[in-house]
Amino acid sequence: MKIATWNVNSLTARLQHVLDWLIANPVDVLCLQELKMSDDKFPLDVLKSAGYEAVVFGQKTYNGVAILSRTPVRDVVKNIGGFTDEHSRVISATLDTPAGPLRIVNGYFVNGQAPGSDKFAYKMNWLRALHDWLHGELAAHPQLVLLGDFNIAPEDRDSFDPVGLAETIHHTTEERDHFKGLLQLGLTDGFRLFDQPEKSYSWWDYRMLGYQKNRGLRIDHVLVSAPLVPRVKSCMIDRVPRKWEKPSDHAPVTIEIDA
């Protein structure tokens, strides 16, 4: 079973990219972030024709998340339980697999703008709420995958300039501590289960030839619960779509789990 995450930075602008990528990479589940469209604008019929059912939690202009699946999902939940949020950032659903129910939690984590800002305070509150909520989710769903755009580079090796960018957004001690807190719940970074090339990133700034110079960050992640770890076969970043015309600034990340 292959599950992927991709911040498409506007599905309106990148729908054909998604369709083309799915033809070349027929994953079982694709989680999208930053749809930047309301639910009524979501291309359900187009994706159905491509072989995917979809559940969506959209928002006009900003945010928005969706889960695309080749097989039906159930028990869909939107946003973090118990946390009031006007933004569409999390969608969860259960997929029935030969190995039992698999809970998918797809998140577009708060960016945070800059340490000390109101948006950074919102990010900290959001991350605390996510942690507390996931504690219960993991108890209810032992087989769980948390994936999406985390907007956190968890280690120095996940940044092209860890010294120059130290304690800036995505790199702060507070953000990294929250990432560690997710691991302490019993989740594992799927990408780091394997030897990976140095300077492996999933996001590159559009400006200053960010991609061409590989000035990137690894901020798109796939975390898996303990029962899934022995069954993870691979996890990789696909840089190919970042080379396409008018690409998203993020690349897809795919994990393969033995079903």
PDB file of C-alpha atoms in Angstrom:
ATOM      1  CA  MET A   1       0.000   0.000   0.000  1.00  0.00           C
ATOM      2  CA  LYS A   2       1.347   3.400  -1.008  1.00  0.00           C
ATOM      3  CA  ILE A   3       0.270   6.601   0.742  1.00  0.00           C
ATOM      4  CA  ALA A   4       1.454  10.047  -0.326  1.00  0.00           C
ATOM      5  CA  THR A   5       1.250  13.618   0.881  1.00  0.00           C
ATOM      6  CA  TRP A   6       1.539  16.734  -1.277  1.00  0.00           C
ATOM      7  CA  ASN A   7       1.013  20.411  -0.590  1.00  0.00           C
ATOM      8  CA  VAL A   8      -0.181  21.487  -4.021  1.00  0.00           C
ATOM      9  CA  ASN A   9      -0.350  25.226  -3.248  1.00  0.00           C
ATOM     10  CA  SER A  10      -3.716  25.668  -5.035  1.00  0.00           C
ATOM     11  CA  LEU A  11      -5.530  22.720  -6.555  1.00  0.00           C
ATOM     12  CA  THR A  12      -7.073  25.050  -9.122  1.00  0.00           C
ATOM     13  CA  ALA A  13      -3.608  25.838 -10.442  1.00  0.00           C
ATOM     14  CA  ARG A  14      -2.210  22.333  -9.974  1.00  0.00           C
ATOM     15  CA  LEU A  15      -5.060  19.914 -10.770  1.00  0.00           C
ATOM     16  CA  GLN A  16      -3.446  18.699 -13.992  1.00  0.00           C
ATOM     17  CA  HIS A  17      -0.189  18.165 -12.106  1.00  0.00           C
ATOM     18  CA  VAL A  18      -2.031  15.976  -9.601  1.00  0.00           C
ATOM     19  CA  LEU A  19      -3.682  13.965 -12.368  1.00  0.00           C
ATOM     20  CA  ASP A  20      -0.419  13.529 -14.247  1.00  0.00           C
ATOM     21  CA  TRP A  21       1.407  12.505 -11.085  1.00  0.00           C
ATOM     22  CA  LEU A  22      -1.264   9.934 -10.209  1.00  0.00           C
ATOM     23  CA  ILE A  23      -0.971   8.360 -13.646  1.00  0.00           C
ATOM     24  CA  ALA A  24       2.770   7.945 -13.131  1.00  0.00           C
ATOM     25  CA  ASN A  25       2.397   7.104  -9.423  1.00  0.00           C
ATOM     26  CA  PRO A  26      -0.897   5.258  -8.835  1.00  0.00           C
ATOM     27  CA  VAL A  27      -0.780   5.441  -5.038  1.00  0.00           C
ATOM     28  CA  ASP A  28      -3.605   4.031  -2.942  1.00  0.00           C
ATOM     29  CA  VAL A  29      -4.062   7.245  -0.956  1.00  0.00           C
ATOM     30  CA  LEU A  30      -3.026  10.824  -1.721  1.00  0.00           C
ATOM     31  CA  CYS A  31      -3.385  13.506   0.936  1.00  0.00           C
ATOM     32  CA  LEU A  32      -3.439  17.072  -0.348  1.00  0.00           C
ATOM     33  CA  GLN A  33      -2.901  20.345   1.482  1.00  0.00           C
ATOM     34  CA  GLU A  34      -3.389  24.006   0.612  1.00  0.00           C
ATOM     35  CA  LEU A  35      -6.282  23.388  -1.734  1.00  0.00           C
ATOM     36  CA  LYS A  36      -7.211  27.079  -1.590  1.00  0.00           C
ATOM     37  CA  MET A  37     -10.786  26.335  -2.644  1.00  0.00           C
ATOM     38  CA  SER A  38     -14.186  25.831  -1.041  1.00  0.00           C
ATOM     39  CA  ASP A  39     -15.821  22.394  -0.986  1.00  0.00           C
ATOM     40  CA  ASP A  40     -18.234  23.257  -3.792  1.00  0.00           C
ATOM     41  CA  LYS A  41     -15.303  23.982  -6.141  1.00  0.00           C
ATOM     42  CA  PHE A  42     -13.514  20.704  -5.431  1.00  0.00           C
ATOM     43  CA  PRO A  43     -13.198  18.542  -8.606  1.00  0.00           C
ATOM     44  CA  LEU A  44     -14.831  15.388  -7.237  1.00  0.00           C
ATOM     45  CA  ASP A  45     -16.007  14.144 -10.644  1.00  0.00           C
ATOM     46  CA  VAL A  46     -12.620  14.641 -12.292  1.00  0.00           C
ATOM     47  CA  LEU A  47     -10.854  12.724  -9.544  1.00  0.00           C
ATOM     48  CA  LYS A  48     -13.501   9.996  -9.595  1.00  0.00           C
ATOM     49  CA  SER A  49     -12.838   9.545 -13.293  1.00  0.00           C
ATOM     50  CA  ALA A  50      -9.159   9.134 -12.383  1.00  0.00           C
ATOM     51  CA  GLY A  51     -10.106   6.328  -9.987  1.00  0.00           C
ATOM     52  CA  TYR A  52     -10.204   8.161  -6.677  1.00  0.00           C
ATOM     53  CA  GLU A  53     -12.902   8.852  -4.139  1.00  0.00           C
ATOM     54  CA  ALA A  54     -12.284  12.016  -2.138  1.00  0.00           C
ATOM     55  CA  VAL A  55     -13.225  13.576   1.169  1.00  0.00           C
ATOM     56  CA  VAL A  56     -12.521  17.274   1.420  1.00  0.00           C
ATOM     57  CA  PHE A  57     -12.400  20.081   3.960  1.00  0.00           C
ATOM     58  CA  GLY A  58     -11.951  23.201   1.904  1.00  0.00           C
ATOM     59  CA  GLN A  59     -11.715  26.916   2.515  1.00  0.00           C
ATOM     60  CA  LYS A  60     -11.975  29.772   0.062  1.00  0.00           C
ATOM     61  CA  THR A  61      -8.603  31.268  -0.870  1.00  0.00           C
ATOM     62  CA  TYR A  62      -6.609  29.688   1.972  1.00  0.00           C
ATOM     63  CA  ASN A  63      -5.769  26.338   3.567  1.00  0.00           C
ATOM     64  CA  GLY A  64      -7.922  23.298   2.749  1.00  0.00           C
ATOM     65  CA  VAL A  65      -7.125  19.578   2.941  1.00  0.00           C
ATOM     66  CA  ALA A  66      -8.375  16.442   1.202  1.00  0.00           C
ATOM     67  CA  ILE A  67      -7.872  12.676   1.223  1.00  0.00           C
ATOM     68  CA  LEU A  68      -8.026  10.860  -2.127  1.00  0.00           C
ATOM     69  CA  SER A  69      -8.415   7.092  -1.954  1.00  0.00           C
ATOM     70  CA  ARG A  70      -8.865   4.254  -4.425  1.00  0.00           C
ATOM     71  CA  THR A  71     -11.198   2.564  -1.928  1.00  0.00           C
ATOM     72  CA  PRO A  72     -13.918   4.120   0.249  1.00  0.00           C
ATOM     73  CA  VAL A  73     -13.021   5.715   3.568  1.00  0.00           C
ATOM     74  CA  ARG A  74     -15.233   6.121   6.628  1.00  0.00           C
ATOM     75  CA  ASP A  75     -15.541   7.986   9.925  1.00  0.00           C
ATOM     76  CA  VAL A  76     -14.396  11.314   8.509  1.00  0.00           C
ATOM     77  CA  VAL A  77     -13.495  13.980  11.088  1.00  0.00           C
ATOM     78  CA  LYS A  78     -12.575  17.578  10.302  1.00  0.00           C
ATOM     79  CA  ASN A  79     -10.067  19.617  12.332  1.00  0.00           C
ATOM     80  CA  ILE A  80      -8.809  18.875  15.839  1.00  0.00           C
ATOM     81  CA  GLY A  81     -11.413  17.677  18.290  1.00  0.00           C
ATOM     82  CA  GLY A  82     -11.946  20.137  21.135  1.00  0.00           C
ATOM     83  CA  PHE A  83      -9.965  22.933  19.469  1.00  0.00           C
ATOM     84  CA  THR A  84     -11.908  25.826  17.966  1.00  0.00           C
ATOM     85  CA  ASP A  85     -10.335  26.791  14.655  1.00  0.00           C
ATOM     86  CA  GLU A  86     -11.745  28.860  11.811  1.00  0.00           C
ATOM     87  CA  HIS A  87      -9.219  27.383   9.394  1.00  0.00           C
ATOM     88  CA  SER A  88      -9.532  24.117   7.447  1.00  0.00           C
ATOM     89  CA  ARG A  89      -6.342  22.344   8.433  1.00  0.00           C
ATOM     90  CA  VAL A  90      -6.993  18.707   9.343  1.00  0.00           C
ATOM     91  CA  ILE A  91      -9.072  15.910   7.879  1.00  0.00           C
ATOM     92  CA  SER A  92      -9.037  12.337   9.199  1.00  0.00           C
ATOM     93  CA  ALA A  93     -10.579   9.141   7.874  1.00  0.00           C
ATOM     94  CA  THR A  94     -10.363   5.376   8.302  1.00  0.00           C
ATOM     95  CA  LEU A  95      -9.385   3.052   5.481  1.00  0.00           C
ATOM     96  CA  ASP A  96     -10.212  -0.644   5.769  1.00  0.00           C
ATOM     97  CA  THR A  97      -7.200  -2.749   4.780  1.00  0.00           C
ATOM     98  CA  PRO A  98      -6.351  -6.483   4.839  1.00  0.00           C
ATOM     99  CA  ALA A  99      -4.347  -5.773   8.008  1.00  0.00           C
ATOM    100  CA  GLY A 100      -7.257  -4.004   9.707  1.00  0.00           C
ATOM    101  CA  PRO A 101      -8.461  -0.402   9.957  1.00  0.00           C
ATOM    102  CA  LEU A 102      -5.900   2.268   9.128  1.00  0.00           C
ATOM    103  CA  ARG A 103      -6.495   5.808  10.371  1.00  0.00           C
ATOM    104  CA  ILE A 104      -5.217   8.581   8.100  1.00  0.00           C
ATOM    105  CA  VAL A 105      -4.711  12.044   9.635  1.00  0.00           C
ATOM    106  CA  ASN A 106      -3.880  14.658   6.997  1.00  0.00           C
ATOM    107  CA  GLY A 107      -2.720  18.030   8.307  1.00  0.00           C
ATOM    108  CA  TYR A 108      -1.732  21.405   6.968  1.00  0.00           C
ATOM    109  CA  PHE A 109       0.135  22.664  10.015  1.00  0.00           C
ATOM    110  CA  VAL A 110       0.199  26.356  10.871  1.00  0.00           C
ATOM    111  CA  ASN A 111       3.077  28.287   9.270  1.00  0.00           C
ATOM    112  CA  GLY A 112       3.576  30.651  12.186  1.00  0.00           C
ATOM    113  CA  GLN A 113       5.131  33.543  10.257  1.00  0.00           C
ATOM    114  CA  ALA A 114       7.818  34.518  12.794  1.00  0.00           C
ATOM    115  CA  PRO A 115       8.721  33.788  16.412  1.00  0.00           C
ATOM    116  CA  GLY A 116       7.037  36.244  18.748  1.00  0.00           C
ATOM    117  CA  SER A 117       4.167  37.001  16.365  1.00  0.00           C
ATOM    118  CA  ASP A 118       0.479  36.356  16.988  1.00  0.00           C
ATOM    119  CA  LYS A 119       0.582  33.733  14.257  1.00  0.00           C
ATOM    120  CA  PHE A 120       3.435  31.956  16.041  1.00  0.00           C
ATOM    121  CA  ALA A 121       1.401  31.908  19.255  1.00  0.00           C
ATOM    122  CA  TYR A 122      -1.479  30.392  17.267  1.00  0.00           C
ATOM    123  CA  LYS A 123       0.925  27.770  15.931  1.00  0.00           C
ATOM    124  CA  MET A 124       2.031  26.828  19.439  1.00  0.00           C
ATOM    125  CA  ASN A 125      -1.565  26.537  20.649  1.00  0.00           C
ATOM    126  CA  TRP A 126      -2.498  24.515  17.577  1.00  0.00           C
ATOM    127  CA  LEU A 127       0.409  22.120  18.052  1.00  0.00           C
ATOM    128  CA  ARG A 128      -0.434  21.604  21.720  1.00  0.00           C
ATOM    129  CA  ALA A 129      -4.039  20.825  20.794  1.00  0.00           C
ATOM    130  CA  LEU A 130      -2.911  18.433  18.062  1.00  0.00           C
ATOM    131  CA  HIS A 131      -0.647  16.564  20.475  1.00  0.00           C
ATOM    132  CA  ASP A 132      -3.360  16.153  23.098  1.00  0.00           C
ATOM    133  CA  TRP A 133      -5.944  15.075  20.531  1.00  0.00           C
ATOM    134  CA  LEU A 134      -3.608  12.564  18.885  1.00  0.00           C
ATOM    135  CA  HIS A 135      -3.017  10.892  22.228  1.00  0.00           C
ATOM    136  CA  GLY A 136      -6.646   9.811  22.162  1.00  0.00           C
ATOM    137  CA  GLU A 137      -6.619   9.054  18.458  1.00  0.00           C
ATOM    138  CA  LEU A 138      -3.717   6.651  18.845  1.00  0.00           C
ATOM    139  CA  ALA A 139      -5.495   4.862  21.670  1.00  0.00           C
ATOM    140  CA  ALA A 140      -8.585   4.477  19.483  1.00  0.00           C
ATOM    141  CA  HIS A 141      -6.680   3.741  16.260  1.00  0.00           C
ATOM    142  CA  PRO A 142      -3.473   1.756  16.871  1.00  0.00           C
ATOM    143  CA  GLN A 143      -2.681   1.764  13.141  1.00  0.00           C
ATOM    144  CA  LEU A 144      -2.379   5.472  12.354  1.00  0.00           C
ATOM    145  CA  VAL A 145      -0.516   7.602   9.836  1.00  0.00           C
ATOM    146  CA  LEU A 146      -0.067  11.329  10.470  1.00  0.00           C
ATOM    147  CA  LEU A 147       1.129  13.121   7.368  1.00  0.00           C
ATOM    148  CA  GLY A 148       1.106  16.474   5.638  1.00  0.00           C
ATOM    149  CA  ASP A 149       2.873  19.808   5.540  1.00  0.00           C
ATOM    150  CA  PHE A 150       4.161  20.231   9.106  1.00  0.00           C
ATOM    151  CA  ASN A 151       5.939  23.550   8.508  1.00  0.00           C
ATOM    152  CA  ILE A 152       8.717  22.261  10.783  1.00  0.00           C
ATOM    153  CA  ALA A 153      12.254  21.245   9.817  1.00  0.00           C
ATOM    154  CA  PRO A 154      12.826  18.839  12.717  1.00  0.00           C
ATOM    155  CA  GLU A 155      16.629  18.598  12.555  1.00  0.00           C
ATOM    156  CA  ASP A 156      19.535  20.624  11.219  1.00  0.00           C
ATOM    157  CA  ARG A 157      19.968  18.148   8.356  1.00  0.00           C
ATOM    158  CA  ASP A 158      16.437  19.052   7.217  1.00  0.00           C
ATOM    159  CA  SER A 159      17.523  22.611   6.324  1.00  0.00           C
ATOM    160  CA  PHE A 160      19.860  23.952   3.660  1.00  0.00           C
ATOM    161  CA  ASP A 161      21.224  26.539   6.132  1.00  0.00           C
ATOM    162  CA  PRO A 162      20.747  25.356   9.703  1.00  0.00           C
ATOM    163  CA  VAL A 163      23.210  27.907  11.101  1.00  0.00           C
ATOM    164  CA  GLY A 164      21.969  30.965   9.276  1.00  0.00           C
ATOM    165  CA  LEU A 165      18.327  30.028   9.846  1.00  0.00           C
ATOM    166  CA  ALA A 166      18.719  28.929  13.481  1.00  0.00           C
ATOM    167  CA  GLU A 167      15.707  29.941  15.612  1.00  0.00           C
ATOM    168  CA  THR A 168      13.858  31.375  12.616  1.00  0.00           C
ATOM    169  CA  ILE A 169      10.444  30.060  11.572  1.00  0.00           C
ATOM    170  CA  HIS A 170      10.390  26.281  10.921  1.00  0.00           C
ATOM    171  CA  HIS A 171      13.683  25.996  12.852  1.00  0.00           C
ATOM    172  CA  THR A 172      12.856  27.197  16.359  1.00  0.00           C
ATOM    173  CA  THR A 173      13.471  25.106  19.440  1.00  0.00           C
ATOM    174  CA  GLU A 174       9.767  25.389  20.292  1.00  0.00           C
ATOM    175  CA  GLU A 175       8.645  23.969  16.944  1.00  0.00           C
ATOM    176  CA  ARG A 176      11.192  21.162  17.059  1.00  0.00           C
ATOM    177  CA  ASP A 177      10.142  20.294  20.602  1.00  0.00           C
ATOM    178  CA  HIS A 178       6.566  19.915  19.383  1.00  0.00           C
ATOM    179  CA  PHE A 179       7.754  17.586  16.626  1.00  0.00           C
ATOM    180  CA  LYS A 180       9.635  15.542  19.231  1.00  0.00           C
ATOM    181  CA  GLY A 181       6.450  15.498  21.289  1.00  0.00           C
ATOM    182  CA  LEU A 182       4.630  13.794  18.422  1.00  0.00           C
ATOM    183  CA  LEU A 183       7.353  11.151  18.290  1.00  0.00           C
ATOM    184  CA  GLN A 184       7.057  10.657  22.039  1.00  0.00           C
ATOM    185  CA  LEU A 185       3.401   9.744  21.531  1.00  0.00           C
ATOM    186  CA  GLY A 186       4.674   6.631  19.765  1.00  0.00           C
ATOM    187  CA  LEU A 187       4.969   7.934  16.214  1.00  0.00           C
ATOM    188  CA  THR A 188       8.016   7.406  13.995  1.00  0.00           C
ATOM    189  CA  ASP A 189       9.342   9.543  11.140  1.00  0.00           C
ATOM    190  CA  GLY A 190       8.930   7.190   8.176  1.00  0.00           C
ATOM    191  CA  PHE A 191      11.534   9.011   6.092  1.00  0.00           C
ATOM    192  CA  ARG A 192      14.235   8.442   8.714  1.00  0.00           C
ATOM    193  CA  LEU A 193      13.630   4.698   8.867  1.00  0.00           C
ATOM    194  CA  PHE A 194      15.919   4.475   5.828  1.00  0.00           C
ATOM    195  CA  ASP A 195      19.271   5.811   4.719  1.00  0.00           C
ATOM    196  CA  GLN A 196      18.523   8.907   2.678  1.00  0.00           C
ATOM    197  CA  PRO A 197      20.616  11.132   0.431  1.00  0.00           C
ATOM    198  CA  GLU A 198      22.117  14.169   2.104  1.00  0.00           C
ATOM    199  CA  LYS A 199      20.279  17.442   1.543  1.00  0.00           C
ATOM    200  CA  SER A 200      16.920  15.742   1.017  1.00  0.00           C
ATOM    201  CA  TYR A 201      14.234  18.422   1.024  1.00  0.00           C
ATOM    202  CA  SER A 202      10.532  18.611   0.189  1.00  0.00           C
ATOM    203  CA  TRP A 203      10.107  22.400  -0.175  1.00  0.00           C
ATOM    204  CA  TRP A 204      12.040  25.054  -2.060  1.00  0.00           C
ATOM    205  CA  ASP A 205      11.340  28.772  -2.230  1.00  0.00           C
ATOM    206  CA  TYR A 206      10.230  30.073  -5.617  1.00  0.00           C
ATOM    207  CA  ARG A 207      12.596  33.001  -5.169  1.00  0.00           C
ATOM    208  CA  MET A 208      16.360  33.212  -5.767  1.00  0.00           C
ATOM    209  CA  LEU A 209      16.556  29.923  -7.692  1.00  0.00           C
ATOM    210  CA  GLY A 210      15.682  28.017  -4.538  1.00  0.00           C
ATOM    211  CA  TYR A 211      15.095  24.703  -6.286  1.00  0.00           C
ATOM    212  CA  GLN A 212      17.926  25.039  -8.781  1.00  0.00           C
ATOM    213  CA  LYS A 213      20.375  25.681  -5.927  1.00  0.00           C
ATOM    214  CA  ASN A 214      18.716  23.084  -3.660  1.00  0.00           C
ATOM    215  CA  ARG A 215      18.112  25.694  -0.978  1.00  0.00           C
ATOM    216  CA  GLY A 216      15.314  23.689   0.570  1.00  0.00           C
ATOM    217  CA  LEU A 217      13.701  22.404   3.740  1.00  0.00           C
ATOM    218  CA  ARG A 218      12.222  19.043   4.659  1.00  0.00           C
ATOM    219  CA  ILE A 219       8.912  20.132   6.157  1.00  0.00           C
ATOM    220  CA  ASP A 220       6.533  17.547   4.635  1.00  0.00           C
ATOM    221  CA  HIS A 221       6.439  14.445   6.786  1.00  0.00           C
ATOM    222  CA  VAL A 222       4.870  11.006   7.209  1.00  0.00           C
ATOM    223  CA  LEU A 223       4.739   9.699  10.789  1.00  0.00           C
ATOM    224  CA  VAL A 224       3.575   6.161  11.498  1.00  0.00           C
ATOM    225  CA  SER A 225       2.384   4.497  14.688  1.00  0.00           C
ATOM    226  CA  ALA A 226       4.393   1.690  16.308  1.00  0.00           C
ATOM    227  CA  PRO A 227       2.411  -1.265  14.844  1.00  0.00           C
ATOM    228  CA  LEU A 228       3.116   0.018  11.334  1.00  0.00           C
ATOM    229  CA  VAL A 229       6.866   0.545  11.681  1.00  0.00           C
ATOM    230  CA  PRO A 230       7.909  -3.077  10.905  1.00  0.00           C
ATOM    231  CA  ARG A 231       5.774  -2.976   7.769  1.00  0.00           C
ATOM    232  CA  VAL A 232       7.196   0.211   6.244  1.00  0.00           C
ATOM    233  CA  LYS A 233       9.038  -0.763   3.071  1.00  0.00           C
ATOM    234  CA  SER A 234      10.146   2.648   1.796  1.00  0.00           C
ATOM    235  CA  CYS A 235       9.659   6.391   2.125  1.00  0.00           C
ATOM    236  CA  MET A 236      10.843   8.855  -0.470  1.00  0.00           C
ATOM    237  CA  ILE A 237      10.535  12.406  -1.779  1.00  0.00           C
ATOM    238  CA  ASP A 238       9.646  12.726  -5.457  1.00  0.00           C
ATOM    239  CA  ARG A 239      11.387  15.833  -6.767  1.00  0.00           C
ATOM    240  CA  VAL A 240      10.148  15.374 -10.336  1.00  0.00           C
ATOM    241  CA  PRO A 241       6.975  17.537 -10.096  1.00  0.00           C
ATOM    242  CA  ARG A 242       9.028  20.441  -8.731  1.00  0.00           C
ATOM    243  CA  LYS A 243      10.692  20.611 -12.155  1.00  0.00           C
ATOM    244  CA  TRP A 244       7.396  21.002 -14.018  1.00  0.00           C
ATOM    245  CA  GLU A 245       6.102  24.265 -15.412  1.00  0.00           C
ATOM    246  CA  LYS A 246       4.472  26.417 -12.712  1.00  0.00           C
ATOM    247  CA  PRO A 247       4.952  23.801  -9.994  1.00  0.00           C
ATOM    248  CA  SER A 248       3.960  23.732  -6.384  1.00  0.00           C
ATOM    249  CA  ASP A 249       6.840  24.773  -4.140  1.00  0.00           C
ATOM    250  CA  HIS A 250       6.452  21.380  -2.389  1.00  0.00           C
ATOM    251  CA  ALA A 251       7.229  17.876  -3.650  1.00  0.00           C
ATOM    252  CA  PRO A 252       5.183  14.749  -2.907  1.00  0.00           C
ATOM    253  CA  VAL A 253       6.370  12.359  -0.206  1.00  0.00           C
ATOM    254  CA  THR A 254       5.345   8.703  -0.515  1.00  0.00           C
ATOM    255  CA  ILE A 255       5.472   5.892   2.017  1.00  0.00           C
ATOM    256  CA  GLU A 256       4.966   2.228   1.186  1.00  0.00           C
ATOM    257  CA  ILE A 257       3.492  -0.018   3.874  1.00  0.00           C
ATOM    258  CA  ASP A 258       3.149  -3.773   3.551  1.00  0.00           C
ATOM    259  CA  ALA A 259      -0.586  -4.405   3.701  1.00  0.00           C
TER     260      ALA A 259
END
